[in-house]
Amino acid sequence: MATLTESVLVEASLAEVWDHYFDPRGWPAWVDGFRSVESSEGYPEEGGTLIWRSSPAGRGTVRERVLEHQLRRRHEIEYSDPESAGKLLTRFAIEGQATRVALALDYRLAGSGPLAWVVERLFVRGRVRGSLQRSLARFKHEAEEVATLGDPNRPAV
Protein backbone atom coordinates (compact mmCIF):
# COMPACT_ATOMS: atom_id res chain seq x y z
CA MET A 1 0.00 0.00 0.00
CA ALA A 2 1.32 3.44 -0.93
CA THR A 3 0.89 6.53 1.26
CA LEU A 4 0.85 10.12 0.03
CA THR A 5 0.38 13.30 2.06
CA GLU A 6 -0.37 16.83 0.92
CA SER A 7 -1.67 19.94 2.65
CA VAL A 8 -2.69 23.51 1.93
CA LEU A 9 -3.25 26.61 4.04
CA VAL A 10 -6.62 28.22 3.28
CA GLU A 11 -7.13 31.88 4.19
CA ALA A 12 -10.55 31.31 5.73
CA SER A 13 -12.00 30.32 9.08
CA LEU A 14 -12.24 26.69 10.13
CA ALA A 15 -16.05 26.88 9.96
CA GLU A 16 -15.98 28.27 6.40
CA VAL A 17 -13.42 25.71 5.23
CA TRP A 18 -15.25 22.80 6.86
CA ASP A 19 -18.61 23.84 5.40
CA HIS A 20 -17.18 24.28 1.91
CA TYR A 21 -15.39 20.92 2.02
CA PHE A 22 -18.67 19.07 2.59
CA ASP A 23 -20.89 21.11 0.25
CA PRO A 24 -21.54 18.87 -2.79
CA ARG A 25 -22.50 21.89 -4.91
CA GLY A 26 -18.83 22.93 -4.86
CA TRP A 27 -17.25 19.53 -5.56
CA PRO A 28 -17.22 19.84 -9.38
CA ALA A 29 -15.09 22.97 -9.05
CA TRP A 30 -12.36 21.45 -6.90
CA VAL A 31 -12.45 17.63 -6.67
CA ASP A 32 -10.13 16.43 -9.44
CA GLY A 33 -12.15 14.48 -12.00
CA PHE A 34 -15.50 14.82 -10.17
CA ARG A 35 -18.61 14.84 -12.34
CA SER A 36 -21.71 14.06 -10.27
CA VAL A 37 -23.14 12.40 -7.15
CA GLU A 38 -24.90 9.14 -7.93
CA SER A 39 -26.16 8.50 -4.39
CA SER A 40 -25.55 9.71 -0.86
CA GLU A 41 -26.84 8.11 2.33
CA GLY A 42 -25.92 9.68 5.66
CA TYR A 43 -22.84 11.36 4.19
CA PRO A 44 -20.65 12.87 5.67
CA GLU A 45 -21.55 11.29 9.02
CA GLU A 46 -19.78 8.17 10.29
CA GLY A 47 -21.11 5.10 8.47
CA GLY A 48 -22.52 7.24 5.66
CA THR A 49 -21.93 6.34 2.03
CA LEU A 50 -21.34 8.32 -1.13
CA ILE A 51 -21.20 7.07 -4.70
CA TRP A 52 -19.99 9.50 -7.35
CA ARG A 53 -18.98 9.43 -10.99
CA SER A 54 -15.90 10.96 -12.48
CA SER A 55 -15.41 12.71 -15.78
CA PRO A 56 -15.03 10.37 -18.81
CA ALA A 57 -11.22 10.35 -18.56
CA GLY A 58 -11.32 9.86 -14.78
CA ARG A 59 -11.75 7.09 -12.24
CA GLY A 60 -15.20 5.82 -13.19
CA THR A 61 -17.60 5.14 -10.32
CA VAL A 62 -16.12 5.87 -6.90
CA ARG A 63 -17.67 4.36 -3.76
CA GLU A 64 -16.94 5.90 -0.35
CA ARG A 65 -17.85 4.90 3.20
CA VAL A 66 -17.18 7.22 6.14
CA LEU A 67 -15.04 5.61 8.84
CA GLU A 68 -14.67 8.65 11.11
CA HIS A 69 -16.22 12.11 11.23
CA GLN A 70 -15.07 14.43 14.03
CA LEU A 71 -16.69 17.83 13.66
CA ARG A 72 -14.23 20.40 12.31
CA ARG A 73 -11.25 18.12 13.00
CA ARG A 74 -11.10 14.89 11.00
CA HIS A 75 -12.89 13.01 8.27
CA GLU A 76 -11.76 9.56 7.15
CA ILE A 77 -13.22 7.46 4.36
CA GLU A 78 -12.47 4.19 2.70
CA TYR A 79 -12.99 4.17 -1.04
CA SER A 80 -12.89 1.94 -4.07
CA ASP A 81 -12.96 2.58 -7.79
CA PRO A 82 -12.23 0.28 -10.75
CA GLU A 83 -8.46 0.84 -10.49
CA SER A 84 -7.72 1.24 -6.78
CA ALA A 85 -8.95 1.10 -3.19
CA GLY A 86 -7.80 2.71 0.02
CA LYS A 87 -8.40 5.27 2.73
CA LEU A 88 -8.30 9.05 2.74
CA LEU A 89 -7.89 10.97 6.00
CA THR A 90 -8.60 14.70 5.90
CA ARG A 91 -7.57 16.83 8.89
CA PHE A 92 -8.49 20.43 9.57
CA ALA A 93 -6.49 22.69 11.91
CA ILE A 94 -6.52 26.39 12.72
CA GLU A 95 -3.26 28.21 11.93
CA GLY A 96 -3.52 31.87 12.87
CA GLN A 97 -6.36 33.37 10.81
CA ALA A 98 -6.24 30.47 8.33
CA THR A 99 -7.07 26.77 8.25
CA ARG A 100 -4.71 23.95 7.31
CA VAL A 101 -6.31 21.14 5.30
CA ALA A 102 -4.12 18.03 5.27
CA LEU A 103 -4.75 14.87 3.26
CA ALA A 104 -3.22 11.45 3.90
CA LEU A 105 -4.05 8.91 1.20
CA ASP A 106 -3.29 5.21 1.59
CA TYR A 107 -4.05 3.29 -1.59
CA ARG A 108 -3.39 0.07 -3.43
CA LEU A 109 -3.90 -0.72 -7.09
CA ALA A 110 -6.56 -3.22 -8.09
CA GLY A 111 -4.12 -5.25 -10.19
CA SER A 112 -1.40 -7.33 -8.67
CA GLY A 113 1.54 -9.21 -10.00
CA PRO A 114 5.30 -8.97 -10.15
CA LEU A 115 5.33 -5.56 -11.84
CA ALA A 116 2.58 -3.88 -9.79
CA TRP A 117 5.06 -2.27 -7.39
CA VAL A 118 7.20 -0.92 -10.24
CA VAL A 119 4.18 0.37 -12.17
CA GLU A 120 2.86 2.11 -9.04
CA ARG A 121 6.21 3.75 -8.28
CA LEU A 122 7.09 4.81 -11.81
CA PHE A 123 3.74 5.69 -13.34
CA VAL A 124 0.86 5.86 -10.89
CA ARG A 125 2.22 7.59 -7.79
CA GLY A 126 3.04 10.84 -9.59
CA ARG A 127 -0.42 10.99 -11.17
CA VAL A 128 -2.13 10.36 -7.83
CA ARG A 129 0.02 13.00 -6.10
CA GLY A 130 -0.79 15.46 -8.90
CA SER A 131 -4.49 14.79 -8.44
CA LEU A 132 -4.26 15.51 -4.69
CA GLN A 133 -2.31 18.71 -5.35
CA ARG A 134 -4.77 19.92 -8.01
CA SER A 135 -7.73 19.22 -5.73
CA LEU A 136 -6.16 21.09 -2.81
CA ALA A 137 -5.11 24.06 -4.96
CA ARG A 138 -8.62 24.35 -6.41
CA PHE A 139 -10.18 23.87 -2.98
CA LYS A 140 -8.04 26.71 -1.58
CA HIS A 141 -9.12 29.02 -4.39
CA GLU A 142 -12.81 28.12 -4.12
CA ALA A 143 -12.99 28.23 -0.30
CA GLU A 144 -11.18 31.58 -0.14
CA GLU A 145 -13.47 33.01 -2.80
CA VAL A 146 -16.59 31.88 -0.93
CA ALA A 147 -15.16 33.23 2.35
CA THR A 148 -14.40 36.60 0.73
CA LEU A 149 -17.31 37.08 -1.67
CA GLY A 150 -19.98 34.82 -0.20
CA ASP A 151 -21.52 31.66 -1.61
CA PRO A 152 -23.08 32.35 -5.04
CA ASN A 153 -25.26 29.24 -4.63
CA ARG A 154 -27.04 30.63 -1.56
CA PRO A 155 -29.95 32.98 -2.21
CA ALA A 156 -29.62 36.53 -0.88
CA VAL A 157 -31.78 37.35 2.13
CSV table of N, CA and C in Angstrom, one decimal:
chain,number,residue,atom,x,y,z
A,1,MET,N,0.8,-1.2,0.0
A,1,MET,CA,0.0,0.0,0.0
A,1,MET,C,0.9,1.2,0.0
A,2,ALA,N,0.6,2.2,-0.8
A,2,ALA,CA,1.3,3.4,-0.9
A,2,ALA,C,0.6,4.5,-0.1
A,3,THR,N,1.4,5.4,0.5
A,3,THR,CA,0.9,6.5,1.3
A,3,THR,C,1.4,7.8,0.7
A,4,LEU,N,0.5,8.8,0.5
A,4,LEU,CA,0.9,10.1,0.0
A,4,LEU,C,0.2,11.1,1.0
A,5,THR,N,0.9,12.2,1.2
A,5,THR,CA,0.4,13.3,2.1
A,5,THR,C,0.6,14.6,1.4
A,6,GLU,N,-0.4,15.5,1.5
A,6,GLU,CA,-0.4,16.8,0.9
A,6,GLU,C,-1.2,17.7,1.9
A,7,SER,N,-0.9,19.0,1.9
A,7,SER,CA,-1.7,19.9,2.7
A,7,SER,C,-1.6,21.3,2.0
A,8,VAL,N,-2.6,22.1,2.4
A,8,VAL,CA,-2.7,23.5,1.9
A,8,VAL,C,-3.2,24.4,3.1
A,9,LEU,N,-2.8,25.6,3.1
A,9,LEU,CA,-3.2,26.6,4.0
A,9,LEU,C,-4.3,27.5,3.3
A,10,VAL,N,-5.5,27.5,3.9
A,10,VAL,CA,-6.6,28.2,3.3
A,10,VAL,C,-6.9,29.5,4.1
A,11,GLU,N,-6.9,30.6,3.5
A,11,GLU,CA,-7.1,31.9,4.2
A,11,GLU,C,-8.6,32.1,4.4
A,12,ALA,N,-9.1,31.3,5.3
A,12,ALA,CA,-10.6,31.3,5.7
A,12,ALA,C,-10.7,30.6,7.1
A,13,SER,N,-11.8,30.9,7.8
A,13,SER,CA,-12.0,30.3,9.1
A,13,SER,C,-12.2,28.8,9.0
A,14,LEU,N,-12.0,28.1,10.1
A,14,LEU,CA,-12.2,26.7,10.1
A,14,LEU,C,-13.7,26.4,9.7
A,15,ALA,N,-14.6,27.1,10.3
A,15,ALA,CA,-16.1,26.9,10.0
A,15,ALA,C,-16.3,27.0,8.5
A,16,GLU,N,-15.8,28.1,7.8
A,16,GLU,CA,-16.0,28.3,6.4
A,16,GLU,C,-15.3,27.2,5.6
A,17,VAL,N,-14.1,26.8,5.9
A,17,VAL,CA,-13.4,25.7,5.2
A,17,VAL,C,-14.2,24.4,5.4
A,18,TRP,N,-14.5,24.0,6.6
A,18,TRP,CA,-15.2,22.8,6.9
A,18,TRP,C,-16.5,22.7,6.1
A,19,ASP,N,-17.3,23.8,6.1
A,19,ASP,CA,-18.6,23.8,5.4
A,19,ASP,C,-18.4,23.7,3.9
A,20,HIS,N,-17.4,24.4,3.4
A,20,HIS,CA,-17.2,24.3,1.9
A,20,HIS,C,-16.7,22.9,1.5
A,21,TYR,N,-15.9,22.3,2.3
A,21,TYR,CA,-15.4,20.9,2.0
A,21,TYR,C,-16.5,19.9,1.8
A,22,PHE,N,-17.6,20.0,2.6
A,22,PHE,CA,-18.7,19.1,2.6
A,22,PHE,C,-19.9,19.5,1.8
A,23,ASP,N,-19.8,20.6,1.1
A,23,ASP,CA,-20.9,21.1,0.2
A,23,ASP,C,-20.8,20.5,-1.1
A,24,PRO,N,-21.7,19.5,-1.5
A,24,PRO,CA,-21.5,18.9,-2.8
A,24,PRO,C,-21.7,19.8,-4.0
A,25,ARG,N,-22.4,21.0,-3.8
A,25,ARG,CA,-22.5,21.9,-4.9
A,25,ARG,C,-21.1,22.4,-5.4
A,26,GLY,N,-20.2,22.4,-4.5
A,26,GLY,CA,-18.8,22.9,-4.9
A,26,GLY,C,-17.9,21.9,-5.4
A,27,TRP,N,-18.2,20.6,-5.2
A,27,TRP,CA,-17.3,19.5,-5.6
A,27,TRP,C,-16.8,19.6,-7.0
A,28,PRO,N,-17.7,19.8,-8.0
A,28,PRO,CA,-17.2,19.8,-9.4
A,28,PRO,C,-16.1,20.9,-9.6
A,29,ALA,N,-16.1,21.9,-8.8
A,29,ALA,CA,-15.1,23.0,-9.1
A,29,ALA,C,-13.7,22.6,-8.5
A,30,TRP,N,-13.7,21.7,-7.5
A,30,TRP,CA,-12.4,21.5,-6.9
A,30,TRP,C,-11.9,20.0,-6.8
A,31,VAL,N,-12.9,19.0,-6.8
A,31,VAL,CA,-12.5,17.6,-6.7
A,31,VAL,C,-12.0,17.2,-8.1
A,32,ASP,N,-10.7,16.8,-8.2
A,32,ASP,CA,-10.1,16.4,-9.4
A,32,ASP,C,-10.9,15.3,-10.1
A,33,GLY,N,-11.5,15.5,-11.3
A,33,GLY,CA,-12.2,14.5,-12.0
A,33,GLY,C,-13.6,14.3,-11.6
A,34,PHE,N,-14.1,15.0,-10.7
A,34,PHE,CA,-15.5,14.8,-10.2
A,34,PHE,C,-16.5,15.3,-11.2
A,35,ARG,N,-17.5,14.5,-11.4
A,35,ARG,CA,-18.6,14.8,-12.3
A,35,ARG,C,-19.9,15.0,-11.6
A,36,SER,N,-20.4,14.0,-10.9
A,36,SER,CA,-21.7,14.1,-10.3
A,36,SER,C,-21.9,13.0,-9.1
A,37,VAL,N,-22.8,13.3,-8.2
A,37,VAL,CA,-23.1,12.4,-7.2
A,37,VAL,C,-24.2,11.4,-7.7
A,38,GLU,N,-23.9,10.2,-7.5
A,38,GLU,CA,-24.9,9.1,-7.9
A,38,GLU,C,-25.9,8.8,-6.8
A,39,SER,N,-25.3,8.7,-5.6
A,39,SER,CA,-26.2,8.5,-4.4
A,39,SER,C,-25.4,8.9,-3.1
A,40,SER,N,-26.1,9.3,-2.1
A,40,SER,CA,-25.5,9.7,-0.9
A,40,SER,C,-26.5,9.3,0.2
A,41,GLU,N,-26.0,8.5,1.2
A,41,GLU,CA,-26.8,8.1,2.3
A,41,GLU,C,-26.1,8.4,3.6
A,42,GLY,N,-26.5,9.4,4.4
A,42,GLY,CA,-25.9,9.7,5.7
A,42,GLY,C,-24.6,10.3,5.6
A,43,TYR,N,-24.1,10.7,4.4
A,43,TYR,CA,-22.8,11.4,4.2
A,43,TYR,C,-22.9,12.8,4.6
A,44,PRO,N,-22.0,13.4,5.3
A,44,PRO,CA,-20.6,12.9,5.7
A,44,PRO,C,-20.5,12.2,7.0
A,45,GLU,N,-21.6,11.9,7.7
A,45,GLU,CA,-21.6,11.3,9.0
A,45,GLU,C,-20.9,9.9,9.0
A,46,GLU,N,-20.4,9.5,10.2
A,46,GLU,CA,-19.8,8.2,10.3
A,46,GLU,C,-20.8,7.1,9.9
A,47,GLY,N,-20.3,6.2,9.0
A,47,GLY,CA,-21.1,5.1,8.5
A,47,GLY,C,-21.8,5.5,7.2
A,48,GLY,N,-21.9,6.8,6.9
A,48,GLY,CA,-22.5,7.2,5.7
A,48,GLY,C,-21.8,6.8,4.4
A,49,THR,N,-22.5,6.8,3.3
A,49,THR,CA,-21.9,6.3,2.0
A,49,THR,C,-22.2,7.4,1.0
A,50,LEU,N,-21.3,7.4,0.0
A,50,LEU,CA,-21.3,8.3,-1.1
A,50,LEU,C,-20.9,7.6,-2.4
A,51,ILE,N,-21.6,7.6,-3.4
A,51,ILE,CA,-21.2,7.1,-4.7
A,51,ILE,C,-21.2,8.2,-5.7
A,52,TRP,N,-20.1,8.4,-6.4
A,52,TRP,CA,-20.0,9.5,-7.3
A,52,TRP,C,-19.3,9.0,-8.6
A,53,ARG,N,-19.6,9.8,-9.7
A,53,ARG,CA,-19.0,9.4,-11.0
A,53,ARG,C,-18.0,10.5,-11.4
A,54,SER,N,-16.9,10.0,-12.0
A,54,SER,CA,-15.9,11.0,-12.5
A,54,SER,C,-16.2,11.4,-13.9
A,55,SER,N,-15.4,12.3,-14.4
A,55,SER,CA,-15.4,12.7,-15.8
A,55,SER,C,-15.0,11.5,-16.6
A,56,PRO,N,-15.3,11.5,-18.0
A,56,PRO,CA,-15.0,10.4,-18.8
A,56,PRO,C,-13.6,9.9,-18.8
A,57,ALA,N,-12.6,10.8,-18.6
A,57,ALA,CA,-11.2,10.3,-18.6
A,57,ALA,C,-10.8,10.0,-17.1
A,58,GLY,N,-11.7,10.0,-16.2
A,58,GLY,CA,-11.3,9.9,-14.8
A,58,GLY,C,-11.4,8.4,-14.3
A,59,ARG,N,-11.8,8.3,-13.0
A,59,ARG,CA,-11.7,7.1,-12.2
A,59,ARG,C,-13.0,6.2,-12.4
A,60,GLY,N,-14.0,6.6,-13.1
A,60,GLY,CA,-15.2,5.8,-13.2
A,60,GLY,C,-16.1,6.1,-12.0
A,61,THR,N,-16.7,5.0,-11.5
A,61,THR,CA,-17.6,5.1,-10.3
A,61,THR,C,-16.8,4.9,-9.1
A,62,VAL,N,-16.9,5.9,-8.1
A,62,VAL,CA,-16.1,5.9,-6.9
A,62,VAL,C,-17.1,5.7,-5.8
A,63,ARG,N,-16.8,4.7,-4.9
A,63,ARG,CA,-17.7,4.4,-3.8
A,63,ARG,C,-16.9,4.7,-2.5
A,64,GLU,N,-17.6,5.5,-1.6
A,64,GLU,CA,-16.9,5.9,-0.4
A,64,GLU,C,-17.8,5.5,0.8
A,65,ARG,N,-17.2,5.1,1.9
A,65,ARG,CA,-17.8,4.9,3.2
A,65,ARG,C,-17.1,5.7,4.3
A,66,VAL,N,-17.8,6.4,5.1
A,66,VAL,CA,-17.2,7.2,6.1
A,66,VAL,C,-16.8,6.3,7.3
A,67,LEU,N,-15.5,6.4,7.7
A,67,LEU,CA,-15.0,5.6,8.8
A,67,LEU,C,-15.0,6.4,10.1
A,68,GLU,N,-14.8,7.7,10.0
A,68,GLU,CA,-14.7,8.7,11.1
A,68,GLU,C,-15.1,10.1,10.7
A,69,HIS,N,-15.8,10.7,11.5
A,69,HIS,CA,-16.2,12.1,11.2
A,69,HIS,C,-16.2,12.9,12.5
A,70,GLN,N,-15.2,13.6,12.8
A,70,GLN,CA,-15.1,14.4,14.0
A,70,GLN,C,-15.2,15.9,13.6
A,71,LEU,N,-16.3,16.5,14.1
A,71,LEU,CA,-16.7,17.8,13.7
A,71,LEU,C,-15.5,18.8,13.7
A,72,ARG,N,-15.3,19.4,12.5
A,72,ARG,CA,-14.2,20.4,12.3
A,72,ARG,C,-12.8,19.9,12.7
A,73,ARG,N,-12.6,18.6,12.7
A,73,ARG,CA,-11.2,18.1,13.0
A,73,ARG,C,-10.8,17.1,12.0
A,74,ARG,N,-11.5,16.0,11.8
A,74,ARG,CA,-11.1,14.9,11.0
A,74,ARG,C,-12.3,14.3,10.2
A,75,HIS,N,-11.9,13.7,9.1
A,75,HIS,CA,-12.9,13.0,8.3
A,75,HIS,C,-12.1,11.9,7.6
A,76,GLU,N,-12.5,10.7,7.8
A,76,GLU,CA,-11.8,9.6,7.2
A,76,GLU,C,-12.8,8.7,6.4
A,77,ILE,N,-12.4,8.3,5.2
A,77,ILE,CA,-13.2,7.5,4.4
A,77,ILE,C,-12.4,6.3,3.9
A,78,GLU,N,-13.1,5.2,3.5
A,78,GLU,CA,-12.5,4.2,2.7
A,78,GLU,C,-13.2,4.3,1.4
A,79,TYR,N,-12.4,4.0,0.3
A,79,TYR,CA,-13.0,4.2,-1.0
A,79,TYR,C,-12.6,3.0,-1.9
A,80,SER,N,-13.3,2.9,-3.0
A,80,SER,CA,-12.9,1.9,-4.1
A,80,SER,C,-13.4,2.5,-5.4
A,81,ASP,N,-12.6,2.3,-6.4
A,81,ASP,CA,-13.0,2.6,-7.8
A,81,ASP,C,-12.4,1.4,-8.6
A,82,PRO,N,-12.7,1.4,-9.9
A,82,PRO,CA,-12.2,0.3,-10.7
A,82,PRO,C,-10.7,0.0,-10.7
A,83,GLU,N,-9.9,1.0,-10.4
A,83,GLU,CA,-8.5,0.8,-10.5
A,83,GLU,C,-7.7,0.7,-9.1
A,84,SER,N,-8.4,1.2,-8.1
A,84,SER,CA,-7.7,1.2,-6.8
A,84,SER,C,-8.7,1.2,-5.6
A,85,ALA,N,-8.2,1.0,-4.4
A,85,ALA,CA,-8.9,1.1,-3.2
A,85,ALA,C,-8.0,1.6,-2.1
A,86,GLY,N,-8.6,2.2,-1.1
A,86,GLY,CA,-7.8,2.7,0.0
A,86,GLY,C,-8.6,3.5,1.0
A,87,LYS,N,-7.8,4.4,1.7
A,87,LYS,CA,-8.4,5.3,2.7
A,87,LYS,C,-7.9,6.7,2.5
A,88,LEU,N,-8.7,7.7,2.8
A,88,LEU,CA,-8.3,9.1,2.7
A,88,LEU,C,-8.7,9.7,4.1
A,89,LEU,N,-7.7,10.2,4.8
A,89,LEU,CA,-7.9,11.0,6.0
A,89,LEU,C,-7.7,12.4,5.7
A,90,THR,N,-8.7,13.2,6.1
A,90,THR,CA,-8.6,14.7,5.9
A,90,THR,C,-8.6,15.3,7.3
A,91,ARG,N,-7.6,16.1,7.6
A,91,ARG,CA,-7.6,16.8,8.9
A,91,ARG,C,-7.7,18.3,8.7
A,92,PHE,N,-8.3,19.0,9.6
A,92,PHE,CA,-8.5,20.4,9.6
A,92,PHE,C,-7.9,21.0,10.8
A,93,ALA,N,-7.1,22.1,10.7
A,93,ALA,CA,-6.5,22.7,11.9
A,93,ALA,C,-6.4,24.2,11.7
A,94,ILE,N,-6.7,24.9,12.8
A,94,ILE,CA,-6.5,26.4,12.7
A,94,ILE,C,-5.0,26.7,12.8
A,95,GLU,N,-4.6,27.6,11.9
A,95,GLU,CA,-3.3,28.2,11.9
A,95,GLU,C,-3.4,29.7,11.8
A,96,GLY,N,-3.3,30.4,12.9
A,96,GLY,CA,-3.5,31.9,12.9
A,96,GLY,C,-4.9,32.2,12.4
A,97,GLN,N,-5.1,33.0,11.4
A,97,GLN,CA,-6.4,33.4,10.8
A,97,GLN,C,-6.8,32.4,9.7
A,98,ALA,N,-6.0,31.4,9.4
A,98,ALA,CA,-6.2,30.5,8.3
A,98,ALA,C,-6.5,29.1,8.8
A,99,THR,N,-6.8,28.2,7.9
A,99,THR,CA,-7.1,26.8,8.2
A,99,THR,C,-6.2,25.9,7.4
A,100,ARG,N,-5.5,24.9,8.0
A,100,ARG,CA,-4.7,23.9,7.3
A,100,ARG,C,-5.6,22.7,7.0
A,101,VAL,N,-5.6,22.4,5.7
A,101,VAL,CA,-6.3,21.1,5.3
A,101,VAL,C,-5.2,20.2,4.9
A,102,ALA,N,-5.2,19.0,5.5
A,102,ALA,CA,-4.1,18.0,5.3
A,102,ALA,C,-4.8,16.7,4.9
A,103,LEU,N,-4.3,16.2,3.8
A,103,LEU,CA,-4.7,14.9,3.3
A,103,LEU,C,-3.7,13.8,3.4
A,104,ALA,N,-4.1,12.6,3.8
A,104,ALA,CA,-3.2,11.4,3.9
A,104,ALA,C,-4.0,10.3,3.2
A,105,LEU,N,-3.4,9.9,2.0
A,105,LEU,CA,-4.1,8.9,1.2
A,105,LEU,C,-3.2,7.6,1.2
A,106,ASP,N,-3.9,6.6,1.7
A,106,ASP,CA,-3.3,5.2,1.6
A,106,ASP,C,-4.1,4.5,0.5
A,107,TYR,N,-3.3,4.0,-0.5
A,107,TYR,CA,-4.1,3.3,-1.6
A,107,TYR,C,-3.3,2.1,-2.1
A,108,ARG,N,-4.0,1.2,-2.7
A,108,ARG,CA,-3.4,0.1,-3.4
A,108,ARG,C,-4.1,-0.1,-4.8
A,109,LEU,N,-3.3,-0.5,-5.8
A,109,LEU,CA,-3.9,-0.7,-7.1
A,109,LEU,C,-4.7,-2.0,-7.1
A,110,ALA,N,-5.7,-2.0,-8.0
A,110,ALA,CA,-6.6,-3.2,-8.1
A,110,ALA,C,-5.8,-4.4,-8.7
A,111,GLY,N,-4.9,-4.2,-9.6
A,111,GLY,CA,-4.1,-5.2,-10.2
A,111,GLY,C,-3.0,-5.6,-9.3
A,112,SER,N,-2.6,-6.9,-9.4
A,112,SER,CA,-1.4,-7.3,-8.7
A,112,SER,C,-0.5,-8.1,-9.6
A,113,GLY,N,0.6,-8.5,-9.1
A,113,GLY,CA,1.5,-9.2,-10.0
A,113,GLY,C,2.9,-8.7,-9.8
A,114,PRO,N,3.9,-9.3,-10.4
A,114,PRO,CA,5.3,-9.0,-10.1
A,114,PRO,C,5.7,-7.5,-10.5
A,115,LEU,N,5.0,-6.9,-11.4
A,115,LEU,CA,5.3,-5.6,-11.8
A,115,LEU,C,4.5,-4.5,-11.2
A,116,ALA,N,3.5,-4.9,-10.4
A,116,ALA,CA,2.6,-3.9,-9.8
A,116,ALA,C,3.3,-2.8,-9.0
A,117,TRP,N,4.3,-3.2,-8.2
A,117,TRP,CA,5.1,-2.3,-7.4
A,117,TRP,C,5.8,-1.3,-8.3
A,118,VAL,N,6.4,-1.8,-9.3
A,118,VAL,CA,7.2,-0.9,-10.2
A,118,VAL,C,6.3,0.0,-11.0
A,119,VAL,N,5.1,-0.5,-11.5
A,119,VAL,CA,4.2,0.4,-12.2
A,119,VAL,C,3.7,1.5,-11.2
A,120,GLU,N,3.4,1.1,-10.0
A,120,GLU,CA,2.9,2.1,-9.0
A,120,GLU,C,3.9,3.2,-8.8
A,121,ARG,N,5.1,2.8,-8.6
A,121,ARG,CA,6.2,3.8,-8.3
A,121,ARG,C,6.5,4.6,-9.5
A,122,LEU,N,6.6,4.1,-10.6
A,122,LEU,CA,7.1,4.8,-11.8
A,122,LEU,C,6.0,5.6,-12.5
A,123,PHE,N,4.8,5.1,-12.5
A,123,PHE,CA,3.7,5.7,-13.3
A,123,PHE,C,2.5,6.2,-12.6
A,124,VAL,N,2.1,5.5,-11.6
A,124,VAL,CA,0.9,5.9,-10.9
A,124,VAL,C,1.0,6.9,-9.8
A,125,ARG,N,2.0,6.7,-9.0
A,125,ARG,CA,2.2,7.6,-7.8
A,125,ARG,C,2.3,9.1,-8.2
A,126,GLY,N,3.0,9.4,-9.2
A,126,GLY,CA,3.0,10.8,-9.6
A,126,GLY,C,1.7,11.4,-10.0
A,127,ARG,N,0.9,10.6,-10.7
A,127,ARG,CA,-0.4,11.0,-11.2
A,127,ARG,C,-1.4,11.2,-10.0
A,128,VAL,N,-1.3,10.3,-9.0
A,128,VAL,CA,-2.1,10.4,-7.8
A,128,VAL,C,-1.7,11.6,-7.0
A,129,ARG,N,-0.4,11.8,-6.8
A,129,ARG,CA,0.0,13.0,-6.1
A,129,ARG,C,-0.4,14.3,-6.8
A,130,GLY,N,-0.3,14.3,-8.1
A,130,GLY,CA,-0.8,15.5,-8.9
A,130,GLY,C,-2.3,15.7,-8.7
A,131,SER,N,-3.1,14.7,-8.7
A,131,SER,CA,-4.5,14.8,-8.4
A,131,SER,C,-4.8,15.4,-7.1
A,132,LEU,N,-4.1,14.9,-6.0
A,132,LEU,CA,-4.3,15.5,-4.7
A,132,LEU,C,-3.9,17.0,-4.7
A,133,GLN,N,-2.8,17.3,-5.3
A,133,GLN,CA,-2.3,18.7,-5.4
A,133,GLN,C,-3.3,19.6,-6.1
A,134,ARG,N,-3.8,19.1,-7.2
A,134,ARG,CA,-4.8,19.9,-8.0
A,134,ARG,C,-6.0,20.1,-7.2
A,135,SER,N,-6.5,19.1,-6.5
A,135,SER,CA,-7.7,19.2,-5.7
A,135,SER,C,-7.5,20.2,-4.6
A,136,LEU,N,-6.4,20.1,-3.9
A,136,LEU,CA,-6.2,21.1,-2.8
A,136,LEU,C,-6.0,22.5,-3.3
A,137,ALA,N,-5.3,22.7,-4.4
A,137,ALA,CA,-5.1,24.1,-5.0
A,137,ALA,C,-6.5,24.7,-5.4
A,138,ARG,N,-7.3,23.9,-6.0
A,138,ARG,CA,-8.6,24.3,-6.4
A,138,ARG,C,-9.5,24.6,-5.2
A,139,PHE,N,-9.4,23.7,-4.2
A,139,PHE,CA,-10.2,23.9,-3.0
A,139,PHE,C,-9.8,25.2,-2.3
A,140,LYS,N,-8.5,25.5,-2.2
A,140,LYS,CA,-8.0,26.7,-1.6
A,140,LYS,C,-8.7,27.9,-2.3
A,141,HIS,N,-8.6,27.9,-3.6
A,141,HIS,CA,-9.1,29.0,-4.4
A,141,HIS,C,-10.6,29.2,-4.2
A,142,GLU,N,-11.4,28.1,-4.3
A,142,GLU,CA,-12.8,28.1,-4.1
A,142,GLU,C,-13.2,28.5,-2.7
A,143,ALA,N,-12.6,27.9,-1.7
A,143,ALA,CA,-13.0,28.2,-0.3
A,143,ALA,C,-12.7,29.7,0.0
A,144,GLU,N,-11.5,30.2,-0.4
A,144,GLU,CA,-11.2,31.6,-0.1
A,144,GLU,C,-12.1,32.5,-0.9
A,145,GLU,N,-12.5,32.2,-2.1
A,145,GLU,CA,-13.5,33.0,-2.8
A,145,GLU,C,-14.8,33.1,-2.1
A,146,VAL,N,-15.3,31.9,-1.7
A,146,VAL,CA,-16.6,31.9,-0.9
A,146,VAL,C,-16.5,32.7,0.4
A,147,ALA,N,-15.4,32.5,1.1
A,147,ALA,CA,-15.2,33.2,2.3
A,147,ALA,C,-15.1,34.7,2.1
A,148,THR,N,-14.5,35.2,1.0
A,148,THR,CA,-14.4,36.6,0.7
A,148,THR,C,-15.7,37.2,0.1
A,149,LEU,N,-16.2,36.5,-0.9
A,149,LEU,CA,-17.3,37.1,-1.7
A,149,LEU,C,-18.7,36.5,-1.3
A,150,GLY,N,-18.7,35.5,-0.5
A,150,GLY,CA,-20.0,34.8,-0.2
A,150,GLY,C,-20.3,33.7,-1.2
A,151,ASP,N,-21.2,32.8,-0.8
A,151,ASP,CA,-21.5,31.7,-1.6
A,151,ASP,C,-22.5,32.0,-2.7
A,152,PRO,N,-22.2,32.0,-4.0
A,152,PRO,CA,-23.1,32.4,-5.0
A,152,PRO,C,-24.3,31.4,-5.2
A,153,ASN,N,-24.2,30.2,-4.6
A,153,ASN,CA,-25.3,29.2,-4.6
A,153,ASN,C,-26.3,29.5,-3.6
A,154,ARG,N,-26.1,30.3,-2.6
A,154,ARG,CA,-27.0,30.6,-1.6
A,154,ARG,C,-27.8,31.9,-2.0
A,155,PRO,N,-29.1,31.8,-1.9
A,155,PRO,CA,-30.0,33.0,-2.2
A,155,PRO,C,-29.7,34.1,-1.2
A,156,ALA,N,-29.8,35.3,-1.7
A,156,ALA,CA,-29.6,36.5,-0.9
A,156,ALA,C,-30.9,36.7,0.0
A,157,VAL,N,-30.7,37.2,1.2
A,157,VAL,CA,-31.8,37.3,2.1
A,157,VAL,C,-32.3,38.8,2.0
